[in-house]
PDB file of N, CA and C in Angstrom:
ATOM      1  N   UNK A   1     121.953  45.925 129.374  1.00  0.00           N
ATOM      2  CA  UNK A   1     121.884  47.366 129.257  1.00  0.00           C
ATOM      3  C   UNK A   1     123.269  47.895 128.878  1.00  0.00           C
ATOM      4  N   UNK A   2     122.968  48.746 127.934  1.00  0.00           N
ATOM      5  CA  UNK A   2     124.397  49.056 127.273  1.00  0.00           C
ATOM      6  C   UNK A   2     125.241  50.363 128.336  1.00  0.00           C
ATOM      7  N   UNK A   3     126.591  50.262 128.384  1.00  0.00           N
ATOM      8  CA  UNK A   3     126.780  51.412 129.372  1.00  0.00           C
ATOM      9  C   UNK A   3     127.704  52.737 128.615  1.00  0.00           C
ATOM     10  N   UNK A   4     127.583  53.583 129.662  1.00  0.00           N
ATOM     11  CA  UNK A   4     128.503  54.406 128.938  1.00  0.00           C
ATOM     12  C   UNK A   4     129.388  55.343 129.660  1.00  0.00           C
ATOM     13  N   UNK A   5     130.782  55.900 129.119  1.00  0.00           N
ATOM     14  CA  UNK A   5     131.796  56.699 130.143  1.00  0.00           C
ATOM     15  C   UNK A   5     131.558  57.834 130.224  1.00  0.00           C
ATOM     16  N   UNK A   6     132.014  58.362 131.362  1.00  0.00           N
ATOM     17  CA  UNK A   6     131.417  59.630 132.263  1.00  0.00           C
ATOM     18  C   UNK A   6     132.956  60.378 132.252  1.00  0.00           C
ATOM     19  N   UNK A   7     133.717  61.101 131.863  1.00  0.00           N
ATOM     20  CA  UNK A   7     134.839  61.638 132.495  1.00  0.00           C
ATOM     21  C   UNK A   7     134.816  63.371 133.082  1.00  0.00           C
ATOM     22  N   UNK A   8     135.302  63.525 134.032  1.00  0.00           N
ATOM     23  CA  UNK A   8     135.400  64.813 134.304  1.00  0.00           C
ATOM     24  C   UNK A   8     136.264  65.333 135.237  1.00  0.00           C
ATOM     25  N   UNK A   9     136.968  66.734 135.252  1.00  0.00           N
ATOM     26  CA  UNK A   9     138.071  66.896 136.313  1.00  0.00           C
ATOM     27  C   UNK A   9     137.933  67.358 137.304  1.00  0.00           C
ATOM     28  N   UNK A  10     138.552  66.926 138.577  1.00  0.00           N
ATOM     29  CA  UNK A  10     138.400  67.538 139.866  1.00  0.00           C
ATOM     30  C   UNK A  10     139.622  67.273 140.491  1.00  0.00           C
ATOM     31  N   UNK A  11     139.590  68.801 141.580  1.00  0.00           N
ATOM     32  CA  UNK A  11     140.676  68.815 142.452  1.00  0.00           C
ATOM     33  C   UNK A  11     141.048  67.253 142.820  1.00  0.00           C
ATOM     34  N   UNK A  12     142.597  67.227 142.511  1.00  0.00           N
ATOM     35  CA  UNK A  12     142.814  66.034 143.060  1.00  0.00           C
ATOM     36  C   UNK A  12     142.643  65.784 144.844  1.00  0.00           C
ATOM     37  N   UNK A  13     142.623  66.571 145.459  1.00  0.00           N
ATOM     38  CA  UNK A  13     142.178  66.833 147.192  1.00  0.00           C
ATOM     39  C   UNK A  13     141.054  66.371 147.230  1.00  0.00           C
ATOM     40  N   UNK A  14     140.028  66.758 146.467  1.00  0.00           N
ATOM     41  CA  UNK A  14     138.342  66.728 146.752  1.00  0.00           C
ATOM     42  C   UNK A  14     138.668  65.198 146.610  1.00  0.00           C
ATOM     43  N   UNK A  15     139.012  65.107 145.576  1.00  0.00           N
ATOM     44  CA  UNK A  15     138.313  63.109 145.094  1.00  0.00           C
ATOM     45  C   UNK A  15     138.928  62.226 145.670  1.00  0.00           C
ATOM     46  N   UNK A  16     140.267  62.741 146.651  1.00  0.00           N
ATOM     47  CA  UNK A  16     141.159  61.984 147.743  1.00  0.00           C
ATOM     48  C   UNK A  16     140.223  61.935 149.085  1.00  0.00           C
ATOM     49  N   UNK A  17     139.166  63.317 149.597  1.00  0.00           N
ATOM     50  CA  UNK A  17     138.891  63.370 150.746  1.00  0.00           C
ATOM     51  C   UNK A  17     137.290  62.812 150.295  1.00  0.00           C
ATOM     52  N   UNK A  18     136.737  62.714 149.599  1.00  0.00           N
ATOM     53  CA  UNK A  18     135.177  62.129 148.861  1.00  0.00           C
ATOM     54  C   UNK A  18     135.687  60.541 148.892  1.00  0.00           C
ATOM     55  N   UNK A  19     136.886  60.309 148.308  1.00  0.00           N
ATOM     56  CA  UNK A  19     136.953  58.466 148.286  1.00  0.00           C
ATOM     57  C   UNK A  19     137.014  58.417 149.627  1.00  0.00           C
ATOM     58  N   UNK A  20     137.817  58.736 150.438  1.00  0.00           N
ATOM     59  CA  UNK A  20     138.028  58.471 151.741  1.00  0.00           C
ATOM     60  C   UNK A  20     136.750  58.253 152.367  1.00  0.00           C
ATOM     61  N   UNK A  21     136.047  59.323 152.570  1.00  0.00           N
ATOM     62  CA  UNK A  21     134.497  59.023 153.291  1.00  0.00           C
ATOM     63  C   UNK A  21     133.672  58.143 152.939  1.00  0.00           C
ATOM     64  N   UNK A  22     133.608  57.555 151.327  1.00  0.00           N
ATOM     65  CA  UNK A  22     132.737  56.918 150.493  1.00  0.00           C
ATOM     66  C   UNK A  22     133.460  55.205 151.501  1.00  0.00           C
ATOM     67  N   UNK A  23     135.168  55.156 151.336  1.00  0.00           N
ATOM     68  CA  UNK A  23     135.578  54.001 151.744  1.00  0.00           C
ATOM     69  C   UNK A  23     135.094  53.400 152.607  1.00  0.00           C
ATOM     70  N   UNK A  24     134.304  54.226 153.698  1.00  0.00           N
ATOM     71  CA  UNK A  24     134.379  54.513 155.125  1.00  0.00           C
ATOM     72  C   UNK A  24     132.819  54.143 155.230  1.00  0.00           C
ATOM     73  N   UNK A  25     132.091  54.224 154.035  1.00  0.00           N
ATOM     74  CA  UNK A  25     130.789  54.067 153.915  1.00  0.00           C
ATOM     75  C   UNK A  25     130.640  52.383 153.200  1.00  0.00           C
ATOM     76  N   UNK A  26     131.853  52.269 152.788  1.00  0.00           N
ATOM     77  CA  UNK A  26     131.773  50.847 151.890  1.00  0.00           C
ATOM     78  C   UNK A  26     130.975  51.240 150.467  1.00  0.00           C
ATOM     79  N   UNK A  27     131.434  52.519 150.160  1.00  0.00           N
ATOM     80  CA  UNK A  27     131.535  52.848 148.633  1.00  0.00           C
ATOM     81  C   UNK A  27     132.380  53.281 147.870  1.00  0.00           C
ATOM     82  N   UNK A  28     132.437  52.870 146.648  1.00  0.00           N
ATOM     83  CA  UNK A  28     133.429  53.578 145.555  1.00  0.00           C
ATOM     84  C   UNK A  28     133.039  55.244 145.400  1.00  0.00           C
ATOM     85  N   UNK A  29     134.018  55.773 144.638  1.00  0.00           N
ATOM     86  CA  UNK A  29     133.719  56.853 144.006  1.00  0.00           C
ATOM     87  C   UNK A  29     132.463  56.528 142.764  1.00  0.00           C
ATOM     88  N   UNK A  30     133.015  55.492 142.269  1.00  0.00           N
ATOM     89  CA  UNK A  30     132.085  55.736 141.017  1.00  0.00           C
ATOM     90  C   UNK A  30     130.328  55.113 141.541  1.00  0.00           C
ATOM     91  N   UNK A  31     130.809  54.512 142.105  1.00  0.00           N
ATOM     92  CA  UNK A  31     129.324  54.085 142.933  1.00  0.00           C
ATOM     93  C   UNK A  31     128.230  54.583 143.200  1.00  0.00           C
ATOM     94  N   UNK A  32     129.205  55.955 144.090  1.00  0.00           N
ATOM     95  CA  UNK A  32     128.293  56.709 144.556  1.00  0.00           C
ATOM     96  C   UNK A  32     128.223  57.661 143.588  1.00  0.00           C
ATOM     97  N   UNK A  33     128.362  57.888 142.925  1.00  0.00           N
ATOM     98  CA  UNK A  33     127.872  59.089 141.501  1.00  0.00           C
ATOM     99  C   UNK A  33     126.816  57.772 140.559  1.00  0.00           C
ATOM    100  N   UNK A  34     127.327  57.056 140.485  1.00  0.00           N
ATOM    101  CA  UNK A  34     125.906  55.977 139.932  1.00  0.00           C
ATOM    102  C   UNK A  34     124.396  56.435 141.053  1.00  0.00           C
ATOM    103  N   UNK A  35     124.675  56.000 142.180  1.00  0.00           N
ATOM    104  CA  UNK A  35     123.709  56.456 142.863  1.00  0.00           C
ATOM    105  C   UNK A  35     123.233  57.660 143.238  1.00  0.00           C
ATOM    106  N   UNK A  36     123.899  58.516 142.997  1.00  0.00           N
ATOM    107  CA  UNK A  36     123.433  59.976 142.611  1.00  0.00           C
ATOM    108  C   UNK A  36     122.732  60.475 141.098  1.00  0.00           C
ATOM    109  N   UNK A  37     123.104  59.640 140.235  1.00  0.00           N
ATOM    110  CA  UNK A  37     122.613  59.886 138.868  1.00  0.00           C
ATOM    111  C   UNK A  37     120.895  58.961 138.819  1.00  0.00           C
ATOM    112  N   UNK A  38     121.124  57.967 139.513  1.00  0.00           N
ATOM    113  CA  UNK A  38     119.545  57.367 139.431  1.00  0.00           C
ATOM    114  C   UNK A  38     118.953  58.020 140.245  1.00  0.00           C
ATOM    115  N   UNK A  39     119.064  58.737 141.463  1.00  0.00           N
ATOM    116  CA  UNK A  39     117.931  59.084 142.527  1.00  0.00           C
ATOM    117  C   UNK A  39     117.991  60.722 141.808  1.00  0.00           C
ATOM    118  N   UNK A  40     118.781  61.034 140.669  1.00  0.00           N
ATOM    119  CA  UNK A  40     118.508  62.354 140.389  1.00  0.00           C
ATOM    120  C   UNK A  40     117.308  62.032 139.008  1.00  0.00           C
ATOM    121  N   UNK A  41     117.313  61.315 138.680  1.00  0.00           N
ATOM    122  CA  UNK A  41     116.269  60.657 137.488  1.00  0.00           C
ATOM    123  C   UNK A  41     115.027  60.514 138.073  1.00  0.00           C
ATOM    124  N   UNK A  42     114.976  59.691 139.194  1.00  0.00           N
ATOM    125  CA  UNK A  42     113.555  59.374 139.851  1.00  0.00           C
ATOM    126  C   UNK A  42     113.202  60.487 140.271  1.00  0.00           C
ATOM    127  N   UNK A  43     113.551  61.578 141.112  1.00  0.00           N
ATOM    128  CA  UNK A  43     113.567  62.622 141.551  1.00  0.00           C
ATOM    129  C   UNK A  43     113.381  63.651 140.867  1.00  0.00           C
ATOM    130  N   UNK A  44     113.475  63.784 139.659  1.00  0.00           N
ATOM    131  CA  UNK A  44     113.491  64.654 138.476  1.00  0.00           C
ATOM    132  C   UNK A  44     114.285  66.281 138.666  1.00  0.00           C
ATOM    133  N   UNK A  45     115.548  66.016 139.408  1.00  0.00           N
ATOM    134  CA  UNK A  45     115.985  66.848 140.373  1.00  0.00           C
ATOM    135  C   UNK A  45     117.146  66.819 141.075  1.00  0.00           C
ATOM    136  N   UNK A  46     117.780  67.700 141.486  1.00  0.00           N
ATOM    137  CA  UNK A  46     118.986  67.032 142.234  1.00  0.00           C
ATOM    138  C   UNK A  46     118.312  66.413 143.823  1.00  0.00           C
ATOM    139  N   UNK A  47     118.933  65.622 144.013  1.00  0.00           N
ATOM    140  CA  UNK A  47     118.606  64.944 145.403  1.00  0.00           C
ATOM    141  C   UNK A  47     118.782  65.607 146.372  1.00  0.00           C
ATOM    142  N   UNK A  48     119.421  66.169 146.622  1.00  0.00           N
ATOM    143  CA  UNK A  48     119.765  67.379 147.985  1.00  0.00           C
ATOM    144  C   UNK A  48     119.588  68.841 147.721  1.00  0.00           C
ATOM    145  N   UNK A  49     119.321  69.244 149.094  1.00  0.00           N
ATOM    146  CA  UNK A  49     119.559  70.744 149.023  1.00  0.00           C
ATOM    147  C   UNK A  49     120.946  71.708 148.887  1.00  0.00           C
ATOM    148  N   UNK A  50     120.610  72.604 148.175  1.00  0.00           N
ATOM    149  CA  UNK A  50     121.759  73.177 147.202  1.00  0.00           C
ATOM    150  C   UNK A  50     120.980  74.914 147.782  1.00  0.00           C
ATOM    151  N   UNK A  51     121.825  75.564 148.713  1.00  0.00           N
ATOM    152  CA  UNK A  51     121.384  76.879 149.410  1.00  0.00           C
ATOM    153  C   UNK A  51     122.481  78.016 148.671  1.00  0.00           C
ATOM    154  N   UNK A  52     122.471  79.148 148.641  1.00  0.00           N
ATOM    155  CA  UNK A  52     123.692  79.733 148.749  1.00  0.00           C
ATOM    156  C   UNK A  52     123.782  80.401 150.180  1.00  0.00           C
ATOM    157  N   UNK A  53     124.754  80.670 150.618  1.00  0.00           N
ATOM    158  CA  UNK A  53     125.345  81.061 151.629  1.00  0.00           C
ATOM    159  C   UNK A  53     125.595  82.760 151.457  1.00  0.00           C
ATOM    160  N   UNK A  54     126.102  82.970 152.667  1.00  0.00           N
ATOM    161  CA  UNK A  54     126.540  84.601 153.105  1.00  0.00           C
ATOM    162  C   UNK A  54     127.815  84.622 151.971  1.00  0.00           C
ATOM    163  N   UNK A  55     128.488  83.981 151.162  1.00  0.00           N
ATOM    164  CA  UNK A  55     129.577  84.834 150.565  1.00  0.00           C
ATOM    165  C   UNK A  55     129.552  85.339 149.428  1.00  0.00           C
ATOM    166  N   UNK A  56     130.286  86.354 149.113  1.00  0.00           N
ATOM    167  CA  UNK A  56     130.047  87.595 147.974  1.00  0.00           C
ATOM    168  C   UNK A  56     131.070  86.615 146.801  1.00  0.00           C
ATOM    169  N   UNK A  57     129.886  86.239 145.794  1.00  0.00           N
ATOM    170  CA  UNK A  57     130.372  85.451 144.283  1.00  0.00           C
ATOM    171  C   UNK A  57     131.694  86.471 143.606  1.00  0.00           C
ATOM    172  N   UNK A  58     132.276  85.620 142.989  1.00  0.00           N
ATOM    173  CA  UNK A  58     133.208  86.273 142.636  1.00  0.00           C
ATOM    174  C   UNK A  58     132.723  86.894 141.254  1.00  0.00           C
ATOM    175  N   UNK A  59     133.142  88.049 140.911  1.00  0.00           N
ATOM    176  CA  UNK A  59     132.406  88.963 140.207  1.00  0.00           C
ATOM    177  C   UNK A  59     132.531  88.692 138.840  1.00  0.00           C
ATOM    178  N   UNK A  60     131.322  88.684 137.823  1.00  0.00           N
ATOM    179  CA  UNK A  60     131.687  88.276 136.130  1.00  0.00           C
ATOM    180  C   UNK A  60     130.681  87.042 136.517  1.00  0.00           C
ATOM    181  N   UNK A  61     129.970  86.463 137.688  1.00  0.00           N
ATOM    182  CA  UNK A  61     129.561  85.463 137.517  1.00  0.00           C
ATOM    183  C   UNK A  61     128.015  85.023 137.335  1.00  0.00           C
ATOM    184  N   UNK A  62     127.282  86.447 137.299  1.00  0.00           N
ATOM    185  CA  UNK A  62     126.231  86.534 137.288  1.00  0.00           C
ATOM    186  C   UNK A  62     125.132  85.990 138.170  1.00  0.00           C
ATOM    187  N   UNK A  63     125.731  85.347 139.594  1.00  0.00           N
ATOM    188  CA  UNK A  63     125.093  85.279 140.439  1.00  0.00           C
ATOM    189  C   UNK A  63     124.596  86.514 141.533  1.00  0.00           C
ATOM    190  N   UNK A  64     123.374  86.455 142.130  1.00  0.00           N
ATOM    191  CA  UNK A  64     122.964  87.376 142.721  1.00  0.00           C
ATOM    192  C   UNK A  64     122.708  86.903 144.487  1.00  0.00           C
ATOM    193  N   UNK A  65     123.087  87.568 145.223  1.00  0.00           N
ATOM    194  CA  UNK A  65     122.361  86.691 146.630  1.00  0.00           C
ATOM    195  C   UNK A  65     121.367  87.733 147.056  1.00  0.00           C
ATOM    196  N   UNK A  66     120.492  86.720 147.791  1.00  0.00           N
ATOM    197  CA  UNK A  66     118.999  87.770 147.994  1.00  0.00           C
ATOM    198  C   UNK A  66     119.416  88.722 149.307  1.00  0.00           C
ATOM    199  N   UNK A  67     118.336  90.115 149.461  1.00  0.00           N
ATOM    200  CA  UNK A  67     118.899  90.650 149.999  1.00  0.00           C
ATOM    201  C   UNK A  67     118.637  90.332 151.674  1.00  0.00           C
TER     202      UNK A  67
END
């Protein structure tokens, strides 16, 4: 199976405190985004729940929270 590269940027903090937990799990970073990309395929969906919360979006962003 042929593969292919994924690049993208993130806080360098986030992907210091995400490896850390993943380490801790006996996973890579890239691992676990492999395994997030297949169970989002089978799933036809993101795998988890994704809520918004009580805070007011920062404005220009066209999000709305219910009332």
């Amino acid at each position: 199976m042929a593969s292919t590269l994924i690049q993208f940027r993130i806080e360098k903090d986030e992907k210091q405190r995400s490896s850390q937990i993943l380490e801790t799990m006996g996973l890579s970073l890239p691992a676990y985004l492999r395994i997030c990309m297949i169970r989002l395929n089978k799933e036809k969906g993101i795998p988890f729940s994704m809520k918004l919360d009580d805070r007011i979006p920062e404005e220009g962003t066209g999000i709305e929270l219910p009332s």
